[in-house]
Short mmCIF file of C-alpha atoms and ligand atoms in Angstrom, two decimals:
data_model
loop_
_atom_site.label_atom_id
_atom_site.label_comp_id
_atom_site.label_asym_id
_atom_site.label_seq_id
_atom_site.Cartn_x
_atom_site.Cartn_y
_atom_site.Cartn_z
CA MET K 644 -4.41 -5.82 -3.55
CA GLY K 645 -5.05 -8.93 -1.49
CA MET K 646 -8.32 -9.54 -3.32
CA THR K 647 -6.41 -10.73 -6.40
CA ALA K 648 -2.71 -11.00 -5.58
CA PHE K 649 0.08 -11.95 -3.18
CA TYR K 650 -2.01 -13.33 -0.28
CA GLY K 651 -3.08 -16.73 -1.60
CA PRO K 652 -6.54 -17.38 -3.00
CA GLY K 653 -8.76 -14.30 -3.00
CA PRO K 654 -12.50 -14.10 -2.38
CA SER K 655 -15.07 -14.84 -5.09
CA ARG K 656 -15.74 -11.87 -7.36
CA GLU K 657 -19.12 -11.46 -5.69
CA ASP K 658 -17.61 -11.38 -2.20
CA GLY K 659 -14.84 -9.01 -3.28
CA ILE K 660 -17.38 -6.60 -4.71
CA ALA K 661 -19.49 -6.87 -1.54
CA VAL K 662 -16.49 -5.90 0.64
CA LEU K 663 -15.65 -2.92 -1.58
CA ARG K 664 -19.25 -1.71 -1.57
CA ARG K 665 -19.50 -2.15 2.20
CA ALA K 666 -16.40 0.04 2.51
CA HIS K 667 -18.20 2.75 0.56
CA GLU K 668 -21.28 2.39 2.78
CA LEU K 669 -19.07 2.85 5.83
CA GLY K 670 -17.61 6.06 4.44
CA VAL K 671 -14.38 4.94 2.78
CA THR K 672 -13.55 7.32 -0.06
CA LEU K 673 -10.06 6.22 -1.17
CA PHE K 674 -9.46 2.92 -2.99
CA ASP K 675 -5.99 1.77 -4.02
CA THR K 676 -5.14 -0.58 -6.86
CA ALA K 677 -2.42 -1.11 -9.50
CA GLU K 678 -1.76 -2.61 -12.90
CA LEU K 679 0.47 -5.13 -11.10
CA TYR K 680 -2.25 -6.63 -8.90
CA ASN K 681 -3.04 -9.31 -11.45
CA GLN K 682 -3.49 -8.55 -15.05
CA GLY K 683 -5.82 -9.62 -17.84
CA THR K 684 -9.30 -10.84 -17.00
CA ASP K 685 -8.47 -11.09 -13.28
CA ALA K 686 -7.28 -7.51 -13.12
CA ASN K 687 -7.72 -6.02 -9.68
CA GLU K 688 -8.55 -2.74 -11.43
CA ALA K 689 -11.50 -4.41 -13.16
CA LEU K 690 -12.85 -5.65 -9.82
CA VAL K 691 -12.49 -2.19 -8.32
CA GLY K 692 -14.06 -0.59 -11.40
CA GLU K 693 -17.09 -2.87 -11.31
CA ALA K 694 -17.59 -2.51 -7.55
CA LEU K 695 -17.31 1.27 -7.46
CA ALA K 696 -19.13 2.09 -10.71
CA PRO K 697 -22.52 2.84 -9.06
CA PHE K 698 -21.00 5.61 -6.94
CA ARG K 699 -17.86 6.49 -8.89
CA ASP K 700 -18.33 10.21 -8.34
CA GLN K 701 -18.27 9.78 -4.54
CA VAL K 702 -14.89 8.01 -4.31
CA GLN K 703 -11.27 8.47 -5.33
CA ILE K 704 -9.42 5.73 -7.16
CA ALA K 705 -5.65 5.50 -7.12
CA THR K 706 -3.77 3.16 -9.43
CA LYS K 707 -0.13 2.60 -10.39
CA PHE K 708 2.00 2.07 -13.48
CA GLY K 709 5.51 0.94 -14.28
CA ASN K 710 5.83 -2.34 -12.36
CA VAL K 711 4.67 -5.53 -14.00
CA TYR K 712 5.28 -9.21 -13.59
CA ASP K 713 7.03 -10.58 -16.66
CA ALA K 714 6.28 -14.29 -16.98
CA ASN K 715 9.16 -14.75 -19.45
CA LEU K 716 11.64 -13.24 -17.00
CA GLY K 717 9.94 -14.89 -14.01
CA ALA K 718 10.43 -11.54 -12.27
CA ASN K 719 9.09 -8.01 -12.05
CA ARG K 720 10.06 -5.51 -14.72
CA TYR K 721 10.01 -1.73 -14.34
CA ASP K 722 8.85 0.30 -17.32
CA SER K 723 8.17 4.01 -16.94
CA ARG K 724 8.86 4.98 -20.54
CA PRO K 725 6.32 7.67 -21.47
CA ALA K 726 4.71 5.47 -24.13
CA ASN K 727 4.16 2.73 -21.56
CA ILE K 728 2.74 5.19 -19.01
CA ARG K 729 0.17 6.26 -21.61
CA ARG K 730 -0.63 2.63 -22.51
CA VAL K 731 -1.20 1.74 -18.85
CA ALA K 732 -3.37 4.85 -18.33
CA GLU K 733 -5.65 3.88 -21.23
CA ASN K 734 -5.95 0.30 -19.92
CA SER K 735 -6.57 1.48 -16.36
CA LEU K 736 -9.32 3.86 -17.48
CA ARG K 737 -11.02 1.00 -19.32
CA HIS K 738 -10.68 -1.50 -16.45
CA LEU K 739 -11.78 1.07 -13.88
CA ARG K 740 -14.80 2.07 -15.99
CA THR K 741 -13.99 5.72 -15.57
CA ASP K 742 -12.85 8.69 -17.62
CA VAL K 743 -10.36 9.94 -15.03
CA ILE K 744 -7.85 8.33 -12.65
CA ASP K 745 -7.76 10.30 -9.38
CA VAL K 746 -4.17 9.43 -8.44
CA PHE K 747 -1.72 7.89 -10.91
CA TYR K 748 1.38 6.61 -9.12
CA GLN K 749 4.69 5.52 -10.51
CA HIS K 750 4.80 2.16 -8.71
CA ARG K 751 8.61 1.92 -8.59
CA PRO K 752 11.40 4.19 -9.87
CA ASP K 753 12.68 3.01 -13.26
CA PRO K 754 16.51 3.14 -13.36
CA ASP K 755 16.36 3.60 -17.15
CA VAL K 756 13.97 6.57 -17.23
CA PRO K 757 14.77 9.90 -15.51
CA VAL K 758 11.95 10.86 -13.15
CA GLU K 759 11.62 14.21 -14.98
CA GLU K 760 10.42 12.29 -18.06
CA VAL K 761 7.95 10.37 -15.90
CA ALA K 762 6.63 13.58 -14.34
CA GLY K 763 6.33 15.13 -17.80
CA ALA K 764 4.37 12.15 -19.13
CA VAL K 765 1.93 12.16 -16.20
CA GLY K 766 1.67 15.96 -16.49
CA GLU K 767 0.46 15.51 -20.08
CA LEU K 768 -2.22 13.06 -18.92
CA VAL K 769 -3.30 15.61 -16.29
CA ALA K 770 -3.49 18.32 -18.96
CA GLU K 771 -5.70 16.01 -21.04
CA GLY K 772 -8.03 15.41 -18.08
CA LYS K 773 -7.26 11.67 -17.88
CA VAL K 774 -5.49 11.89 -14.52
CA ARG K 775 -6.12 14.21 -11.58
CA PHE K 776 -3.03 13.85 -9.39
CA PHE K 777 0.53 12.52 -9.74
CA GLY K 778 1.94 10.18 -7.09
CA LEU K 779 5.21 8.33 -6.45
CA SER K 780 5.63 5.02 -4.66
CA GLU K 781 8.90 3.95 -2.99
CA SER K 782 10.90 6.97 -4.17
CA GLY K 783 13.69 8.53 -2.15
CA PRO K 784 14.07 12.22 -1.21
CA GLN K 785 16.13 13.34 -4.22
CA THR K 786 13.80 11.61 -6.68
CA ILE K 787 10.77 13.20 -4.99
CA ARG K 788 12.39 16.65 -5.24
CA ARG K 789 13.36 16.21 -8.90
CA ALA K 790 9.89 14.96 -9.86
CA HIS K 791 8.15 17.71 -7.89
CA ALA K 792 10.28 20.39 -9.58
CA THR K 793 9.03 19.13 -12.97
CA PHE K 794 5.37 18.49 -12.18
CA PRO K 795 3.71 18.74 -8.73
CA VAL K 796 3.71 15.46 -6.83
CA SER K 797 0.51 15.28 -4.76
CA VAL K 798 1.24 12.17 -2.75
CA VAL K 799 3.99 9.68 -1.94
CA GLN K 800 3.05 6.11 -1.03
CA THR K 801 5.52 3.85 0.76
CA GLU K 802 5.41 1.12 3.39
CA TYR K 803 5.02 2.62 6.85
CA SER K 804 3.82 0.94 10.02
CA LEU K 805 4.87 0.20 13.56
CA PHE K 806 7.06 -2.47 11.98
CA GLU K 807 8.54 -0.36 9.14
CA ARG K 808 9.93 3.02 10.09
CA GLY K 809 12.44 3.64 7.27
CA VAL K 810 10.53 6.66 5.91
CA GLU K 811 10.86 8.57 9.17
CA SER K 812 14.46 9.71 8.63
CA ASP K 813 14.37 11.34 5.15
CA VAL K 814 11.19 10.67 3.19
CA LEU K 815 8.66 12.07 5.67
CA PRO K 816 10.65 15.28 6.34
CA THR K 817 10.91 15.78 2.56
CA VAL K 818 7.18 15.38 1.90
CA HIS K 819 6.34 17.59 4.90
CA GLU K 820 8.67 20.29 3.58
CA LEU K 821 7.21 20.13 0.06
CA GLY K 822 3.57 19.93 1.19
CA ILE K 823 3.07 16.46 -0.33
CA GLY K 824 0.64 13.97 1.27
CA PHE K 825 1.79 10.55 2.47
CA VAL K 826 -0.05 7.24 2.05
CA ALA K 827 1.16 4.45 4.34
CA TYR K 828 0.88 1.10 2.59
CA SER K 829 0.86 -2.27 4.37
CA PRO K 830 -0.01 -0.41 7.59
CA LEU K 831 -0.77 -3.70 9.32
CA GLY K 832 2.69 -5.07 8.54
CA ARG K 833 1.12 -7.42 5.97
CA GLY K 834 -1.06 -8.76 8.76
CA PHE K 835 1.68 -9.37 11.36
CA LEU K 836 0.51 -6.41 13.44
CA THR K 837 -3.00 -7.86 13.72
CA SER K 838 -1.46 -10.72 15.75
CA GLU K 839 -3.24 -13.25 13.50
CA VAL K 840 0.05 -14.61 12.34
CA LYS K 841 1.50 -18.06 11.77
CA PRO K 842 4.86 -19.50 10.69
CA ALA K 843 5.78 -18.92 7.01
CA ASP K 844 5.30 -22.51 5.87
CA GLU K 845 1.68 -22.56 7.04
CA TYR K 846 0.57 -19.95 4.47
CA ASP K 847 -0.83 -20.82 1.06
CA GLU K 848 1.83 -21.51 -1.57
CA ASN K 849 0.89 -18.26 -3.39
CA ASP K 850 1.10 -16.16 -0.25
CA MET K 851 4.13 -13.85 -0.25
CA ARG K 852 4.53 -14.24 3.51
CA ARG K 853 6.07 -17.65 2.90
CA VAL K 854 9.22 -15.81 1.81
CA ASP K 855 8.85 -12.50 3.65
CA PRO K 856 12.04 -12.14 5.74
CA ARG K 857 10.04 -10.97 8.80
CA TRP K 858 8.39 -14.38 8.89
CA GLN K 859 11.64 -16.37 8.90
CA GLY K 860 13.51 -18.11 11.74
CA GLU K 861 14.69 -15.99 14.64
CA ASP K 862 13.26 -12.79 13.12
CA PHE K 863 9.79 -14.36 13.18
CA ALA K 864 10.24 -15.37 16.83
CA ASN K 865 11.35 -11.85 17.82
CA ASN K 866 8.52 -10.23 15.88
CA LYS K 867 6.02 -12.62 17.43
CA GLN K 868 7.25 -11.61 20.87
CA ALA K 869 6.74 -7.93 20.01
CA ILE K 870 3.23 -8.46 18.62
CA ASP K 871 2.26 -10.48 21.70
CA GLN K 872 3.24 -7.50 23.86
CA LEU K 873 1.42 -5.05 21.58
CA ALA K 874 -1.67 -7.28 21.63
CA ALA K 875 -1.64 -7.37 25.44
CA PHE K 876 -1.32 -3.58 25.55
CA ALA K 877 -4.15 -3.16 23.00
CA GLY K 878 -6.33 -5.59 25.01
CA ALA K 879 -5.81 -3.55 28.16
CA LYS K 880 -7.04 -0.49 26.27
CA GLY K 881 -10.09 -2.36 24.97
CA ILE K 882 -9.01 -2.27 21.33
CA THR K 883 -7.64 -4.86 18.90
CA PRO K 884 -3.98 -5.06 17.82
CA ALA K 885 -4.99 -3.96 14.27
CA GLN K 886 -6.71 -0.90 15.73
CA LEU K 887 -3.62 -0.12 17.81
CA ALA K 888 -1.39 -0.32 14.71
CA LEU K 889 -3.71 1.95 12.69
CA GLY K 890 -4.29 4.33 15.61
CA TRP K 891 -0.51 4.69 15.97
CA LEU K 892 -0.18 5.66 12.30
CA LEU K 893 -3.06 8.14 12.55
CA ALA K 894 -1.27 9.73 15.52
CA GLN K 895 1.84 10.37 13.38
CA GLY K 896 0.30 13.30 11.49
CA GLU K 897 -2.79 14.68 9.78
CA ASP K 898 -1.20 14.19 6.36
CA ILE K 899 -0.58 10.45 6.82
CA VAL K 900 -3.23 8.18 5.33
CA PRO K 901 -3.03 4.45 6.15
CA ILE K 902 -4.56 2.10 3.55
CA PRO K 903 -5.17 -1.26 5.27
CA GLY K 904 -6.13 -4.15 3.01
CA THR K 905 -8.68 -6.83 3.80
CA ARG K 906 -10.95 -9.27 2.03
CA SER K 907 -13.34 -9.54 4.95
CA ARG K 908 -16.28 -7.34 5.86
CA THR K 909 -15.82 -7.99 9.59
CA ARG K 910 -12.17 -7.00 9.51
CA LEU K 911 -13.03 -3.98 7.40
CA GLU K 912 -15.38 -2.78 10.14
CA GLU K 913 -12.78 -3.50 12.81
CA ASN K 914 -10.09 -1.58 10.91
CA LEU K 915 -12.30 1.42 10.21
CA ALA K 916 -13.14 1.73 13.91
CA ALA K 917 -9.45 2.61 14.40
CA ALA K 918 -10.37 6.11 13.27
CA GLU K 919 -11.95 6.53 16.72
CA VAL K 920 -8.88 5.32 18.63
CA SER K 921 -7.06 7.99 20.53
CA LEU K 922 -3.63 7.30 21.96
CA THR K 923 -2.10 9.42 24.71
CA ALA K 924 1.55 10.47 24.82
CA GLU K 925 2.00 7.76 27.47
CA ASP K 926 0.46 5.13 25.18
CA LEU K 927 2.76 6.18 22.34
CA ALA K 928 5.78 5.98 24.63
CA ARG K 929 4.81 2.45 25.74
CA ILE K 930 4.36 1.37 22.11
CA HIS K 931 7.76 2.85 21.27
CA ASP K 932 9.32 0.85 24.10
CA ILE K 933 7.91 -2.38 22.65
CA VAL K 934 9.00 -1.70 19.06
CA PRO K 935 11.65 1.05 19.16
CA HIS K 936 12.98 0.39 15.64
CA GLY K 937 10.31 -1.66 13.90
CA ALA K 938 10.42 -5.30 12.88
CA HIS K 939 13.28 -7.73 12.85
CA GLY K 940 14.11 -8.74 9.29
CA SER K 941 13.87 -6.88 6.01
CA ARG K 942 10.49 -5.93 4.49
CA TYR K 943 11.30 -7.52 1.12
CA VAL K 944 13.60 -10.24 -0.14
CA SER K 945 16.76 -8.50 -1.35
CA GLU K 946 15.93 -8.54 -5.10
CA HIS K 947 12.65 -6.67 -4.44
CA LEU K 948 13.92 -4.28 -1.77
CA PRO K 949 13.50 -0.76 -3.20
CA VAL K 950 16.59 1.48 -3.20
CA TRP K 951 15.69 5.08 -2.34
CA GLU K 952 17.66 7.85 -4.05
N1 NAP P 938 2.88 0.84 -3.39
C1 NAP P 938 3.22 -0.40 -3.16
O1 NAP P 938 4.27 -0.87 -3.61
C2 NAP P 938 2.33 -1.28 -2.30
C3 NAP P 938 2.83 -2.48 -1.77
C4 NAP P 938 1.97 -3.25 -0.96
C5 NAP P 938 0.67 -2.83 -0.71
N2 NAP P 938 0.22 -1.66 -1.26
C6 NAP P 938 -1.17 -1.19 -1.02
O2 NAP P 938 -1.43 -1.19 0.38
C7 NAP P 938 -2.64 -1.91 0.66
C8 NAP P 938 -2.53 -2.58 2.02
O3 NAP P 938 -1.36 -3.35 2.12
P1 NAP P 938 -1.35 -4.92 2.37
O4 NAP P 938 -2.67 -5.49 2.06
O5 NAP P 938 -0.14 -5.45 1.70
O6 NAP P 938 -0.99 -5.06 3.91
P2 NAP P 938 -1.74 -4.75 5.30
O7 NAP P 938 -2.89 -3.85 5.09
O8 NAP P 938 -0.65 -4.34 6.21
O9 NAP P 938 -2.22 -6.22 5.76
C9 NAP P 938 -3.09 -7.00 5.01
C10 NAP P 938 -3.17 -8.37 5.66
O10 NAP P 938 -3.74 -8.24 6.95
C11 NAP P 938 -4.91 -9.05 7.06
N3 NAP P 938 -5.86 -8.27 7.88
C12 NAP P 938 -6.40 -7.06 7.59
N4 NAP P 938 -7.16 -6.62 8.61
C13 NAP P 938 -7.11 -7.57 9.56
C14 NAP P 938 -7.68 -7.69 10.86
N5 NAP P 938 -8.43 -6.72 11.37
N6 NAP P 938 -7.43 -8.82 11.58
C15 NAP P 938 -6.65 -9.79 11.09
N7 NAP P 938 -6.06 -9.74 9.86
C16 NAP P 938 -6.30 -8.63 9.11
C17 NAP P 938 -5.38 -9.27 5.64
O11 NAP P 938 -6.05 -10.51 5.54
P3 NAP P 938 -7.52 -10.63 4.89
O12 NAP P 938 -7.48 -9.95 3.57
O13 NAP P 938 -7.72 -12.09 4.76
O14 NAP P 938 -8.43 -9.96 5.87
C18 NAP P 938 -4.05 -9.33 4.89
O15 NAP P 938 -3.49 -10.62 5.02
C19 NAP P 938 -2.76 -2.89 -0.51
O16 NAP P 938 -4.11 -3.27 -0.71
C20 NAP P 938 -2.21 -2.09 -1.67
O17 NAP P 938 -3.24 -1.30 -2.24
C21 NAP P 938 1.03 -0.88 -2.04
#
């Protein structure tokens, strides 16, 4: 996502492709994109499609529909009407240079379209061989159950990290019960958990962290204090704060898949080495003491904060 959207200027196309191909070389098999992550000629999907084309059959590509930026509204618009789902699927297939989308997620619930209709529309695409698996992003327990009863949901993707623990109370128990996988997005707390963090007004004007509530005022100061303690603990273990954050997520369950984002080959290598991190029960207890409830401040400004039903 950060290659083309939300984190200020991205890398050149050449550099972006080089990072994606390096990920493949290092054994990464799951790549995550969306219609939303810049549209038109700068589509993130097109970058992903070009980069992965030489080894398409060795990787899985997940993309998302139903959440677009509407320049006329100056805001995001949700559209999960079946005709739009099909339109997005056809565009995604073209951008991704593929004949099948491995995981097709509803990016956000659409208050105007019952999830049963969404599940039915994706089910038709699966029957036609254009999509392999159906996913939901930012859905609550009842929505997950209703969708799953109509067409099997393979995976739910929602923000989950040391800083964001909201899914632990209802969403994770629901997916565990139903045998659905869980993909943890923004597992590095949008970069805060790497400890390479600065005050909101020092980010590029197109970087969403300028308005992210966790970067504001007293909440920023409290979060900075927590990350400084986590960084010291990681240092004592001989790992980086990013590796600690990813190692913690990997310790939460076999069915939890963190998808860290980076535009840098060095950071990619650092993040992937987290797969080798092993945290003891004592380590996990110490981490819990430092961040018992996650970050201070909401994970989205109120108009973008998803409501789970
Ligand atoms: N379903 C949804 O609604 C949704 C929402 C958000 C994200 N996502 C998905 O989740 C993926 C990851 O989320 P994300 O990119 O928002 O957040 P993230 O992975 O938590 O953090 C990304 C940020 O951390 C920085 N970073 C990464 N590794 C680092 C390291 N080792 N040291 C220092 N800084 C590091 C990146 O900067 P550089 O790029 O400059 O390295 C970037 O600013 C996205 O690519 C997207 O596919 C889904």
